[in-house]
Amino acid sequence: MATSFDLDLFVIGGGSGGVRAARVAAQGGAKVALAEESRMGGTCVIRGCVPKKLMVFASTVPGTLAEAAGYGWRVGAASFDWPVFRKKLHSELDRLEGIYRAGLVNAGVTIHDQRAVIADPHRVRLADGTEFTARHILVATGGRPFRAEIPGCESAMVSDDVFNLETLPKSILIIGGGYIASEFACVLAGLGVKVTQFYRGEQILRGFDGEARDLVAEGMRERGVDLRLGTTIEAAEEVEGGTRITASTGGAEVYEKVLLATGRVPNTHGMGLEEAGVKIGKAGEIVVNEYSQTDVPSIYAVGDVTGRIALTPVAIREGMAFVETVFGGNPTPVDHELVPSAVFTQPELGSVGLTEDEAGGRGPVEIYATSFRPMRSAFAGAPDRVLMKLVVETESRRVLGCHIVSPEAGELIQLAAVAVKMGATKEDFDRTCAVHPTMAEELVTMKMPVRRLG
Ligand code: NDP
C-alpha cells in the first residue's frame, strides 16, 4: 500500500539551488514547501555575488575617472558616499528578495520563514515544532564563512559583514588569498580604503593559471592593494582605533578593521542529518552521488552544502537535475566538467578548463599566450596589461583551457567556454575571423605556441 505524505517535496534552504528546485518542481505539479531561516535568495542574492558585483561596479568608477583625463576630459573632484550607496544597495536586495519570494508563491510553493531540521528520512521539523512528512527532502542550506582561529582576531569581520558596515574604514587588513579576499581587496581599495592583504602562500588565487595569478596580483598592487605574500599574523591585539597586527614577516601596524576571508564551510551542523543516516564528509559537506542523492534514498542535497563546486550556476543546475531526476522520471546526472568562472578582481580573471600546470602533467600540450597593453589603457597612459591564453592538447588539437585577464574577462570567458565545452580545436579558433579592434581577437590570432610541455 502506498504511503501518503503531507508533501511531495520539502526543500530546506532558500538560496539559488533550493529556490530553483522548489519552483520548478511545483510548476510541474508537485506539492512543495520550502523553509528558510534567513532571507530568501541565500548567499548569492543577499550576501554574495549580487551585492559584491554592485560594489565592484561602484569601485571601478575612480579608474574610469582617472582614464577620463587620459582621453581629454576635465573631471572635477569626486568622492564616494558609502551611506548613499549602501541604502540603495539594500533596497535593491529587498527588491530581488521580493522577486524570489513571488516566484515561489506564484508556483504554489508554501514558504516557512523559519529554521527546519530533519526529524527522520521523510519528516521535517520546523523551529516552532510543526512537522511535515515529505516523499522527498532536498537540503540546500549552502555554506557560511569559515573563521580561521587567529588569537586576537575574534572580533574580525567576515564577508557577510562588509555589506552592513555603517561607515567604510580608513584601513583594513584582509586575510586570505581566495576569491573573496582578492575581490574585496580590489573593491575596498577602489572605494578609497587603505587595503593590506596577507596571504600565507606563494601567490593568491590558488588553483587558477599561474601566469594569470601573477598578472592579477600585479594589477592589484598597481591599484594600491598592499599585497603581502607568504605572510601570516604573528600576533594581534585590540587597541584604540582598531587591531594592532604583527606580521610573520616583521613589522606591526594598526588596522581599523580586519576581514577574515579564509574560506567557507557547509551548513550541516545541528540539522539532524547524521541522525537520519546521511553521510557527512571531512569538510562537513553532505556526501551525494551524481544525482545529488545522499545515502538516504529520500534525502537529496544540492549547492554549496555538498562541497562540490561552490558557484551559483552550478547549484541551479544541480537543482534542475534533481527535479528532472526525481519528478521528471529522467535520471539526470550533473555535469561538473569545464565549469567556467570569473574572479571579479581588478583586473578581472576569467577561466575555463585546465591550467598550464594541470595540462602539462597529463601529456604533450602547447601553450599559446599573449600579454599586452590594450589600446584603451595604453592611450590613457595606464599601465594595465591583459592576458589571453589557450592550453592546447598537442595530439588532438583540442583547447583544454582558456584563461583571460582583462576588463570584462567574465563576459569574455562565458563565450570562450561555449567553444571549449563543444570540444573546439585550436584550428577552430584559428578559422574564426577576428573582431577588430578588440582585445579578444588575440584569442583567434595567436600563431605560434610560446611553450611546448610534456
Ligand atoms: P577560497 O577557498 O577560495 O579561499 C580561502 C583562502 O583562505 C585561501 O587563500 C586559503 O589559503 C586561505 N586560508 C584558509 N584557511 C586559512 C588560515 N587558517 N589562515 C590563513 N589563510 C587561510 O574561499 P573563499 O571564501 O574566498 O570562497 C569560497 C568559494 O566561494 C570559492 O571557492 C568559490 O567557489 C565561491 N566564490 C565564487 C566567487 C566568484 O565566482 N566570483 C566569488 C566568491 C566566492 P590556501 O590557498 O593556502 O589554502
Short mmCIF file of C-alpha atoms and ligand atoms in Angstrom, two decimals:
data_model
loop_
_atom_site.label_atom_id
_atom_site.label_comp_id
_atom_site.label_asym_id
_atom_site.label_seq_id
_atom_site.Cartn_x
_atom_site.Cartn_y
_atom_site.Cartn_z
CA MET A 1 0.00 0.00 0.00
CA ALA A 2 1.41 3.42 -0.97
CA THR A 3 2.36 5.62 1.98
CA SER A 4 0.83 9.05 1.88
CA PHE A 5 2.87 12.15 2.74
CA ASP A 6 1.89 15.73 3.50
CA LEU A 7 4.14 16.89 0.69
CA ASP A 8 5.93 15.60 -2.39
CA LEU A 9 8.97 17.74 -1.61
CA PHE A 10 10.28 19.71 1.36
CA VAL A 11 13.20 21.99 0.49
CA ILE A 12 15.39 23.28 3.32
CA GLY A 13 17.17 26.46 2.25
CA GLY A 14 16.03 29.35 0.06
CA GLY A 15 19.23 30.04 -1.89
CA SER A 16 19.95 29.61 -5.57
CA GLY A 17 19.70 25.80 -5.65
CA GLY A 18 16.77 25.38 -3.25
CA VAL A 19 14.58 28.09 -4.74
CA ARG A 20 15.08 26.85 -8.29
CA ALA A 21 14.33 23.21 -7.38
CA ALA A 22 11.24 24.14 -5.34
CA ARG A 23 9.84 26.41 -8.03
CA VAL A 24 10.37 24.02 -10.93
CA ALA A 25 9.06 21.01 -9.00
CA ALA A 26 5.92 22.96 -8.01
CA GLN A 27 5.40 24.22 -11.57
CA GLY A 28 5.42 20.56 -12.63
CA GLY A 29 2.56 19.82 -10.26
CA ALA A 30 4.38 18.64 -7.12
CA LYS A 31 3.17 19.72 -3.68
CA VAL A 32 6.16 21.64 -2.32
CA ALA A 33 7.14 23.57 0.83
CA LEU A 34 10.37 25.47 1.46
CA ALA A 35 11.86 26.67 4.74
CA GLU A 36 14.41 29.47 5.02
CA GLU A 37 15.62 30.79 8.36
CA SER A 38 17.23 33.93 6.97
CA ARG A 39 16.33 35.92 3.87
CA MET A 40 15.07 34.43 0.61
CA GLY A 41 17.74 34.38 -2.07
CA GLY A 42 20.55 32.95 0.04
CA THR A 43 24.23 33.78 -0.14
CA CYS A 44 24.26 34.79 -3.81
CA VAL A 45 21.50 37.35 -3.64
CA ILE A 46 21.73 38.61 -0.07
CA ARG A 47 25.39 38.42 0.98
CA GLY A 48 27.42 37.26 -2.00
CA CYS A 49 27.54 37.55 -5.78
CA VAL A 50 24.90 40.24 -6.25
CA PRO A 51 25.85 42.86 -3.61
CA LYS A 52 29.53 42.11 -4.29
CA LYS A 53 29.11 42.80 -8.02
CA LEU A 54 27.28 46.05 -7.34
CA MET A 55 30.18 47.05 -5.09
CA VAL A 56 32.57 46.10 -7.88
CA PHE A 57 30.73 48.49 -10.20
CA ALA A 58 30.94 51.26 -7.59
CA SER A 59 34.64 50.62 -7.03
CA THR A 60 35.67 50.86 -10.68
CA VAL A 61 34.47 54.45 -11.02
CA PRO A 62 37.76 56.04 -9.82
CA GLY A 63 39.60 54.08 -12.52
CA THR A 64 37.18 55.36 -15.14
CA LEU A 65 37.59 58.91 -13.88
CA ALA A 66 41.38 58.62 -13.97
CA GLU A 67 41.16 57.27 -17.50
CA ALA A 68 38.88 60.13 -18.50
CA ALA A 69 41.74 62.60 -18.07
CA GLY A 70 43.78 60.49 -20.49
CA TYR A 71 41.02 60.97 -23.06
CA GLY A 72 40.95 64.73 -22.74
CA TRP A 73 38.17 65.08 -20.20
CA ARG A 74 38.50 67.57 -17.41
CA VAL A 75 36.88 65.94 -14.42
CA GLY A 76 36.20 67.70 -11.13
CA ALA A 77 36.85 66.32 -7.67
CA ALA A 78 34.77 63.22 -6.96
CA SER A 79 34.02 61.49 -3.68
CA PHE A 80 32.18 58.34 -2.68
CA ASP A 81 29.24 58.40 -0.29
CA TRP A 82 29.01 54.94 1.26
CA PRO A 83 25.75 55.52 3.20
CA VAL A 84 24.02 56.65 -0.02
CA PHE A 85 25.32 53.61 -1.91
CA ARG A 86 24.56 51.21 0.95
CA LYS A 87 20.95 52.39 1.22
CA LYS A 88 20.46 51.88 -2.50
CA LEU A 89 22.21 48.51 -2.35
CA HIS A 90 19.90 47.25 0.38
CA SER A 91 16.75 48.42 -1.35
CA GLU A 92 17.93 46.54 -4.44
CA LEU A 93 18.43 43.41 -2.34
CA ASP A 94 14.93 43.85 -0.88
CA ARG A 95 13.56 44.09 -4.41
CA LEU A 96 15.37 40.93 -5.51
CA GLU A 97 14.30 39.04 -2.41
CA GLY A 98 10.72 40.01 -3.25
CA ILE A 99 11.11 38.58 -6.75
CA TYR A 100 12.41 35.26 -5.40
CA ARG A 101 9.57 35.08 -2.90
CA ALA A 102 6.92 35.94 -5.51
CA GLY A 103 8.33 33.32 -7.88
CA LEU A 104 7.88 30.64 -5.25
CA VAL A 105 4.41 31.77 -4.21
CA ASN A 106 3.22 32.02 -7.83
CA ALA A 107 4.44 28.49 -8.46
CA GLY A 108 2.40 27.29 -5.48
CA VAL A 109 5.26 26.66 -3.03
CA THR A 110 4.40 27.12 0.66
CA ILE A 111 7.08 29.22 2.38
CA HIS A 112 8.06 28.78 6.03
CA ASP A 113 10.24 31.63 7.29
CA GLN A 114 11.99 29.64 9.95
CA ARG A 115 14.68 27.06 10.52
CA ALA A 116 13.92 23.47 9.58
CA VAL A 117 15.75 20.29 10.54
CA ILE A 118 15.40 16.68 9.52
CA ALA A 119 13.45 14.58 12.02
CA ASP A 120 13.67 11.34 10.03
CA PRO A 121 14.15 10.34 6.37
CA HIS A 122 10.64 11.54 5.50
CA ARG A 123 9.98 14.13 8.18
CA VAL A 124 10.98 17.77 8.64
CA ARG A 125 10.59 19.71 11.89
CA LEU A 126 10.27 23.48 11.92
CA ALA A 127 11.62 25.70 14.71
CA ASP A 128 8.07 26.24 16.00
CA GLY A 129 7.66 22.49 16.44
CA THR A 130 5.40 21.87 13.41
CA GLU A 131 6.26 18.73 11.50
CA PHE A 132 5.65 17.75 7.88
CA THR A 133 6.12 14.46 6.14
CA ALA A 134 7.53 14.54 2.62
CA ARG A 135 8.21 11.93 -0.03
CA HIS A 136 11.49 13.69 -0.77
CA ILE A 137 13.61 16.15 1.20
CA LEU A 138 16.09 18.45 -0.53
CA VAL A 139 18.80 20.03 1.62
CA ALA A 140 20.10 23.24 0.06
CA THR A 141 21.41 25.06 3.11
CA GLY A 142 24.56 26.46 1.49
CA GLY A 143 27.61 27.49 3.43
CA ARG A 144 28.92 30.18 5.72
CA PRO A 145 32.27 31.93 6.19
CA PHE A 146 34.91 29.89 7.97
CA ARG A 147 36.61 31.85 10.72
CA ALA A 148 40.25 30.82 10.91
CA GLU A 149 41.20 30.79 14.58
CA ILE A 150 43.66 33.61 14.97
CA PRO A 151 44.21 34.78 18.57
CA GLY A 152 43.37 38.47 18.88
CA CYS A 153 41.12 38.44 15.79
CA GLU A 154 37.98 37.16 17.50
CA SER A 155 36.02 40.26 16.54
CA ALA A 156 37.28 40.39 12.96
CA MET A 157 34.69 40.74 10.22
CA VAL A 158 33.72 38.06 7.69
CA SER A 159 32.41 38.74 4.18
CA ASP A 160 28.76 38.88 5.34
CA ASP A 161 29.61 41.93 7.48
CA VAL A 162 31.05 44.05 4.68
CA PHE A 163 27.65 44.86 3.19
CA ASN A 164 26.36 46.15 6.53
CA LEU A 165 29.25 48.43 7.53
CA GLU A 166 27.96 51.71 8.96
CA THR A 167 30.96 53.58 7.59
CA LEU A 168 33.84 52.50 5.41
CA PRO A 169 37.00 52.01 7.47
CA LYS A 170 40.11 54.05 6.70
CA SER A 171 42.22 50.91 6.66
CA ILE A 172 41.60 47.18 6.52
CA LEU A 173 43.68 44.03 6.71
CA ILE A 174 42.28 41.17 4.66
CA ILE A 175 43.41 37.64 5.48
CA GLY A 176 43.27 35.07 2.68
CA GLY A 177 44.10 34.76 -1.00
CA GLY A 178 40.97 33.19 -2.49
CA TYR A 179 38.10 34.64 -4.50
CA ILE A 180 36.56 36.54 -1.61
CA ALA A 181 39.76 38.00 -0.13
CA SER A 182 41.03 39.16 -3.52
CA GLU A 183 37.71 40.54 -4.75
CA PHE A 184 37.11 42.54 -1.55
CA ALA A 185 40.71 43.79 -1.58
CA CYS A 186 40.06 45.35 -5.00
CA VAL A 187 36.58 46.59 -4.17
CA LEU A 188 37.58 48.29 -0.94
CA ALA A 189 40.76 49.77 -2.44
CA GLY A 190 38.65 51.18 -5.27
CA LEU A 191 36.30 52.76 -2.75
CA GLY A 192 39.21 54.52 -1.09
CA VAL A 193 40.05 52.20 1.81
CA LYS A 194 43.75 51.57 2.50
CA VAL A 195 43.92 47.81 1.91
CA THR A 196 46.56 45.37 3.10
CA GLN A 197 46.16 41.70 2.19
CA PHE A 198 48.08 38.86 3.87
CA TYR A 199 48.22 35.56 2.03
CA ARG A 200 50.04 32.61 3.55
CA GLY A 201 51.05 31.01 0.23
CA GLU A 202 53.27 31.96 -2.69
CA GLN A 203 50.63 33.56 -4.88
CA ILE A 204 46.94 34.42 -4.50
CA LEU A 205 44.11 32.55 -6.27
CA ARG A 206 45.48 29.06 -5.84
CA GLY A 207 44.07 26.69 -8.46
CA PHE A 208 44.00 29.27 -11.26
CA ASP A 209 46.57 29.52 -14.04
CA GLY A 210 49.97 30.68 -12.75
CA GLU A 211 50.53 33.44 -15.31
CA ALA A 212 47.00 34.73 -14.76
CA ARG A 213 47.50 34.80 -10.98
CA ASP A 214 50.74 36.75 -11.37
CA LEU A 215 49.11 39.32 -13.63
CA VAL A 216 46.11 39.79 -11.33
CA ALA A 217 48.43 40.27 -8.34
CA GLU A 218 50.48 42.81 -10.30
CA GLY A 219 47.34 44.71 -11.30
CA MET A 220 46.04 44.70 -7.73
CA ARG A 221 49.31 46.18 -6.47
CA GLU A 222 49.19 48.86 -9.18
CA ARG A 223 45.74 49.78 -7.89
CA GLY A 224 47.06 50.27 -4.39
CA VAL A 225 46.48 46.93 -2.65
CA ASP A 226 49.41 46.23 -0.35
CA LEU A 227 49.56 42.51 -1.08
CA ARG A 228 51.97 40.58 1.11
CA LEU A 229 52.63 37.00 0.12
CA GLY A 230 53.99 34.32 2.43
CA THR A 231 52.63 36.38 5.30
CA THR A 232 50.52 35.40 8.29
CA ILE A 233 49.58 37.05 11.56
CA GLU A 234 52.21 36.62 14.25
CA ALA A 235 50.29 38.50 16.94
CA ALA A 236 47.12 40.58 17.19
CA GLU A 237 45.74 42.76 19.93
CA GLU A 238 42.80 45.11 20.04
CA VAL A 239 43.90 48.69 20.60
CA GLU A 240 42.24 52.06 20.33
CA GLY A 241 41.29 52.65 16.72
CA GLY A 242 41.49 49.03 15.61
CA THR A 243 43.67 45.96 15.84
CA ARG A 244 47.43 46.03 16.11
CA ILE A 245 48.78 43.27 13.90
CA THR A 246 52.31 41.94 13.91
CA ALA A 247 53.10 40.22 10.62
CA SER A 248 55.10 36.99 10.44
CA THR A 249 57.44 38.84 8.09
CA GLY A 250 58.08 41.57 10.68
CA GLY A 251 56.64 44.98 11.48
CA ALA A 252 53.42 45.91 13.26
CA GLU A 253 50.58 48.16 12.15
CA VAL A 254 47.15 49.16 13.40
CA TYR A 255 44.25 48.41 11.05
CA GLU A 256 40.83 49.85 11.69
CA LYS A 257 39.19 46.60 10.55
CA VAL A 258 40.31 43.03 9.92
CA LEU A 259 38.44 40.83 7.44
CA LEU A 260 38.83 37.07 7.57
CA ALA A 261 38.28 35.62 4.10
CA THR A 262 39.66 32.22 4.91
CA GLY A 263 37.16 30.01 3.10
CA ARG A 264 33.64 28.77 3.62
CA VAL A 265 32.12 25.71 5.30
CA PRO A 266 28.90 23.83 4.55
CA ASN A 267 25.85 24.46 6.74
CA THR A 268 25.20 20.95 8.02
CA HIS A 269 25.58 21.37 11.77
CA GLY A 270 22.62 20.56 14.00
CA MET A 271 20.37 19.62 11.10
CA GLY A 272 19.66 16.03 12.15
CA LEU A 273 21.41 14.77 9.04
CA GLU A 274 23.72 12.17 10.55
CA GLU A 275 20.97 11.01 12.92
CA ALA A 276 18.84 10.31 9.82
CA GLY A 277 21.68 8.34 8.24
CA VAL A 278 23.07 10.96 5.86
CA LYS A 279 26.83 10.71 5.37
CA ILE A 280 28.82 13.85 6.15
CA GLY A 281 32.31 14.29 4.67
CA LYS A 282 35.53 15.55 6.27
CA ALA A 283 34.85 19.21 5.50
CA GLY A 284 31.32 18.96 6.90
CA GLU A 285 29.75 18.53 3.46
CA ILE A 286 26.83 16.27 2.59
CA VAL A 287 28.10 13.36 0.52
CA VAL A 288 25.95 12.80 -2.58
CA ASN A 289 26.09 10.72 -5.77
CA GLU A 290 25.94 12.13 -9.32
CA TYR A 291 22.16 12.56 -8.95
CA SER A 292 22.64 14.63 -5.77
CA GLN A 293 21.18 11.78 -3.73
CA THR A 294 22.54 11.05 -0.24
CA ASP A 295 22.95 7.63 1.36
CA VAL A 296 19.32 8.00 2.49
CA PRO A 297 17.28 7.48 -0.71
CA SER A 298 14.60 10.08 0.15
CA ILE A 299 17.11 12.82 1.02
CA TYR A 300 18.93 14.81 -1.67
CA ALA A 301 21.26 17.81 -1.43
CA VAL A 302 22.38 20.49 -3.88
CA GLY A 303 24.62 23.55 -3.86
CA ASP A 304 27.46 24.63 -1.58
CA VAL A 305 26.33 22.28 1.20
CA THR A 306 27.55 19.35 -0.94
CA GLY A 307 31.10 20.72 -1.20
CA ARG A 308 31.29 20.12 -4.95
CA ILE A 309 31.67 23.43 -6.81
CA ALA A 310 30.55 26.45 -4.77
CA LEU A 311 29.08 28.55 -7.58
CA THR A 312 25.50 29.74 -8.04
CA PRO A 313 25.04 28.50 -11.63
CA VAL A 314 26.25 25.06 -10.54
CA ALA A 315 23.77 24.97 -7.64
CA ILE A 316 20.98 25.95 -10.04
CA ARG A 317 21.92 23.19 -12.46
CA GLU A 318 22.06 20.69 -9.60
CA GLY A 319 18.59 21.81 -8.52
CA MET A 320 17.22 21.43 -12.05
CA ALA A 321 18.84 18.00 -12.49
CA PHE A 322 17.36 16.91 -9.15
CA VAL A 323 13.84 17.86 -10.30
CA GLU A 324 14.34 16.14 -13.65
CA THR A 325 15.61 13.01 -11.92
CA VAL A 326 13.02 12.78 -9.15
CA PHE A 327 9.90 14.35 -10.67
CA GLY A 328 10.60 14.09 -14.40
CA GLY A 329 11.33 10.37 -14.36
CA ASN A 330 14.54 11.10 -16.26
CA PRO A 331 17.66 10.35 -14.20
CA THR A 332 19.97 13.30 -14.95
CA PRO A 333 23.50 13.39 -13.59
CA VAL A 334 25.04 16.80 -13.04
CA ASP A 335 27.86 17.70 -15.40
CA HIS A 336 30.65 19.28 -13.36
CA GLU A 337 33.17 19.30 -16.22
CA LEU A 338 34.53 22.50 -17.74
CA VAL A 339 32.69 24.89 -15.44
CA PRO A 340 33.84 28.42 -16.29
CA SER A 341 34.24 31.03 -13.57
CA ALA A 342 35.37 34.59 -13.10
CA VAL A 343 37.10 36.35 -10.25
CA PHE A 344 35.88 39.93 -10.08
CA THR A 345 39.18 41.41 -9.09
CA GLN A 346 40.62 44.42 -10.90
CA PRO A 347 41.84 43.25 -13.34
CA GLU A 348 39.22 40.55 -13.76
CA LEU A 349 40.13 36.91 -14.34
CA GLY A 350 38.05 34.51 -16.42
CA SER A 351 38.91 30.86 -16.64
CA VAL A 352 37.66 27.58 -18.07
CA GLY A 353 39.29 24.18 -18.23
CA LEU A 354 42.81 23.11 -17.43
CA THR A 355 45.57 25.43 -16.31
CA GLU A 356 49.01 25.18 -17.89
CA ASP A 357 50.32 23.26 -14.85
CA GLU A 358 47.40 20.81 -14.77
CA ALA A 359 47.58 20.11 -18.52
CA GLY A 360 51.37 19.87 -18.59
CA GLY A 361 51.23 16.98 -16.14
CA ARG A 362 48.90 14.97 -18.38
CA GLY A 363 50.72 14.78 -21.68
CA PRO A 364 52.03 16.91 -24.54
CA VAL A 365 50.42 20.34 -24.70
CA GLU A 366 51.12 23.60 -26.49
CA ILE A 367 50.68 26.93 -24.74
CA TYR A 368 49.52 29.91 -26.75
CA ALA A 369 49.65 33.13 -24.79
CA THR A 370 49.95 36.82 -25.28
CA SER A 371 50.14 39.63 -22.77
CA PHE A 372 49.88 43.22 -23.93
CA ARG A 373 48.69 46.71 -23.07
CA PRO A 374 45.23 47.09 -24.57
CA MET A 375 44.57 50.06 -26.81
CA ARG A 376 42.19 51.68 -24.35
CA SER A 377 44.52 51.86 -21.37
CA ALA A 378 47.67 52.41 -23.47
CA PHE A 379 46.13 55.56 -24.93
CA ALA A 380 45.14 56.77 -21.47
CA GLY A 381 48.66 56.12 -20.21
CA ALA A 382 47.58 53.42 -17.75
CA PRO A 383 49.96 50.52 -17.10
CA ASP A 384 47.29 47.75 -17.32
CA ARG A 385 48.13 44.64 -19.27
CA VAL A 386 45.83 41.84 -20.37
CA LEU A 387 46.49 38.14 -20.83
CA MET A 388 44.89 35.81 -23.38
CA LYS A 389 45.94 32.22 -23.04
CA LEU A 390 44.99 28.89 -24.61
CA VAL A 391 46.15 25.48 -23.43
CA VAL A 392 46.05 23.08 -26.40
CA GLU A 393 46.44 19.30 -26.41
CA THR A 394 49.16 18.64 -28.99
CA GLU A 395 47.78 15.45 -30.46
CA SER A 396 44.04 16.11 -30.59
CA ARG A 397 44.49 19.90 -31.05
CA ARG A 398 41.66 20.38 -28.55
CA VAL A 399 41.64 23.55 -26.50
CA LEU A 400 41.76 22.21 -22.94
CA GLY A 401 41.81 25.54 -21.17
CA CYS A 402 41.31 29.24 -21.73
CA HIS A 403 42.46 31.93 -19.29
CA ILE A 404 41.80 35.62 -19.67
CA VAL A 405 42.90 38.56 -17.52
CA SER A 406 41.30 41.72 -18.82
CA PRO A 407 38.48 44.18 -18.31
CA GLU A 408 35.22 42.20 -18.57
CA ALA A 409 37.08 38.88 -18.55
CA GLY A 410 33.98 37.32 -17.00
CA GLU A 411 31.93 38.28 -20.05
CA LEU A 412 34.60 37.02 -22.45
CA ILE A 413 35.15 33.67 -20.78
CA GLN A 414 31.43 32.88 -20.93
CA LEU A 415 31.64 32.86 -24.73
CA ALA A 416 35.02 31.15 -24.96
CA ALA A 417 33.63 28.47 -22.63
CA VAL A 418 30.97 27.52 -25.22
CA ALA A 419 33.71 26.70 -27.72
CA VAL A 420 35.83 24.84 -25.16
CA LYS A 421 32.82 22.86 -23.94
CA MET A 422 31.98 21.92 -27.54
CA GLY A 423 35.47 20.49 -27.90
CA ALA A 424 36.82 23.19 -30.23
CA THR A 425 40.34 22.70 -31.55
CA LYS A 426 42.99 25.37 -31.92
CA GLU A 427 42.26 25.27 -35.65
CA ASP A 428 38.57 26.02 -34.95
CA PHE A 429 39.70 29.12 -33.07
CA ASP A 430 42.09 30.00 -35.93
CA ARG A 431 39.47 29.74 -38.66
CA THR A 432 37.18 32.09 -36.75
CA CYS A 433 37.61 35.58 -38.12
CA ALA A 434 38.86 38.20 -35.68
CA VAL A 435 36.69 41.07 -34.47
CA HIS A 436 38.85 44.15 -34.85
CA PRO A 437 39.90 46.15 -32.90
CA THR A 438 39.21 44.20 -29.72
CA MET A 439 41.28 42.56 -27.01
CA ALA A 440 39.64 39.18 -27.54
CA GLU A 441 40.70 38.98 -31.19
CA GLU A 442 44.05 37.79 -29.86
CA LEU A 443 42.31 34.52 -28.96
CA VAL A 444 41.95 33.71 -32.67
CA THR A 445 45.19 35.21 -33.97
CA MET A 446 47.89 33.50 -31.90
CA LYS A 447 50.01 31.66 -34.47
CA MET A 448 52.92 30.08 -32.62
CA PRO A 449 52.98 28.36 -29.25
CA VAL A 450 55.07 30.14 -26.62
CA ARG A 451 55.88 26.80 -24.95
CA ARG A 452 55.54 23.09 -25.54
CA LEU A 453 55.18 20.87 -22.47
CA GLY A 454 55.08 17.17 -21.69
P1 NDP B 1 38.74 30.07 -1.06
O1 NDP B 1 38.81 28.65 -0.71
O2 NDP B 1 38.73 30.49 -2.48
O3 NDP B 1 39.93 30.85 -0.33
C1 NDP B 1 40.20 30.71 1.02
C2 NDP B 1 41.52 31.40 1.29
O4 NDP B 1 41.76 31.42 2.68
C3 NDP B 1 42.69 30.68 0.64
O5 NDP B 1 43.56 31.64 0.13
C4 NDP B 1 43.31 29.93 1.80
O6 NDP B 1 44.69 29.72 1.64
C5 NDP B 1 43.05 30.88 2.93
N1 NDP B 1 43.01 30.25 4.25
C6 NDP B 1 42.28 29.17 4.63
N2 NDP B 1 42.49 28.90 5.93
C7 NDP B 1 43.38 29.82 6.38
C8 NDP B 1 44.00 30.04 7.63
N3 NDP B 1 43.75 29.26 8.67
N4 NDP B 1 44.86 31.07 7.73
C9 NDP B 1 45.14 31.85 6.67
N5 NDP B 1 44.58 31.68 5.45
C10 NDP B 1 43.71 30.68 5.31
O7 NDP B 1 37.47 30.60 -0.28
P2 NDP B 1 36.61 31.91 -0.42
O8 NDP B 1 35.98 32.03 0.92
O9 NDP B 1 37.39 33.03 -0.97
O10 NDP B 1 35.50 31.50 -1.47
C11 NDP B 1 34.72 30.31 -1.23
C12 NDP B 1 34.12 29.84 -2.52
O11 NDP B 1 33.06 30.70 -2.88
C13 NDP B 1 35.07 29.86 -3.70
O12 NDP B 1 35.83 28.68 -3.78
C14 NDP B 1 34.12 29.99 -4.85
O13 NDP B 1 33.69 28.71 -5.25
C15 NDP B 1 32.98 30.78 -4.28
N6 NDP B 1 33.07 32.20 -4.70
C16 NDP B 1 33.00 32.49 -6.03
C17 NDP B 1 33.08 33.79 -6.47
C18 NDP B 1 33.02 34.07 -7.93
O14 NDP B 1 32.58 33.21 -8.68
N7 NDP B 1 33.47 35.22 -8.39
C19 NDP B 1 33.24 34.90 -5.55
C20 NDP B 1 33.32 34.49 -4.17
C21 NDP B 1 33.23 33.19 -3.78
P3 NDP B 1 45.29 28.49 0.77
O15 NDP B 1 45.15 28.88 -0.67
O16 NDP B 1 46.72 28.44 1.21
O17 NDP B 1 44.51 27.29 1.14
#
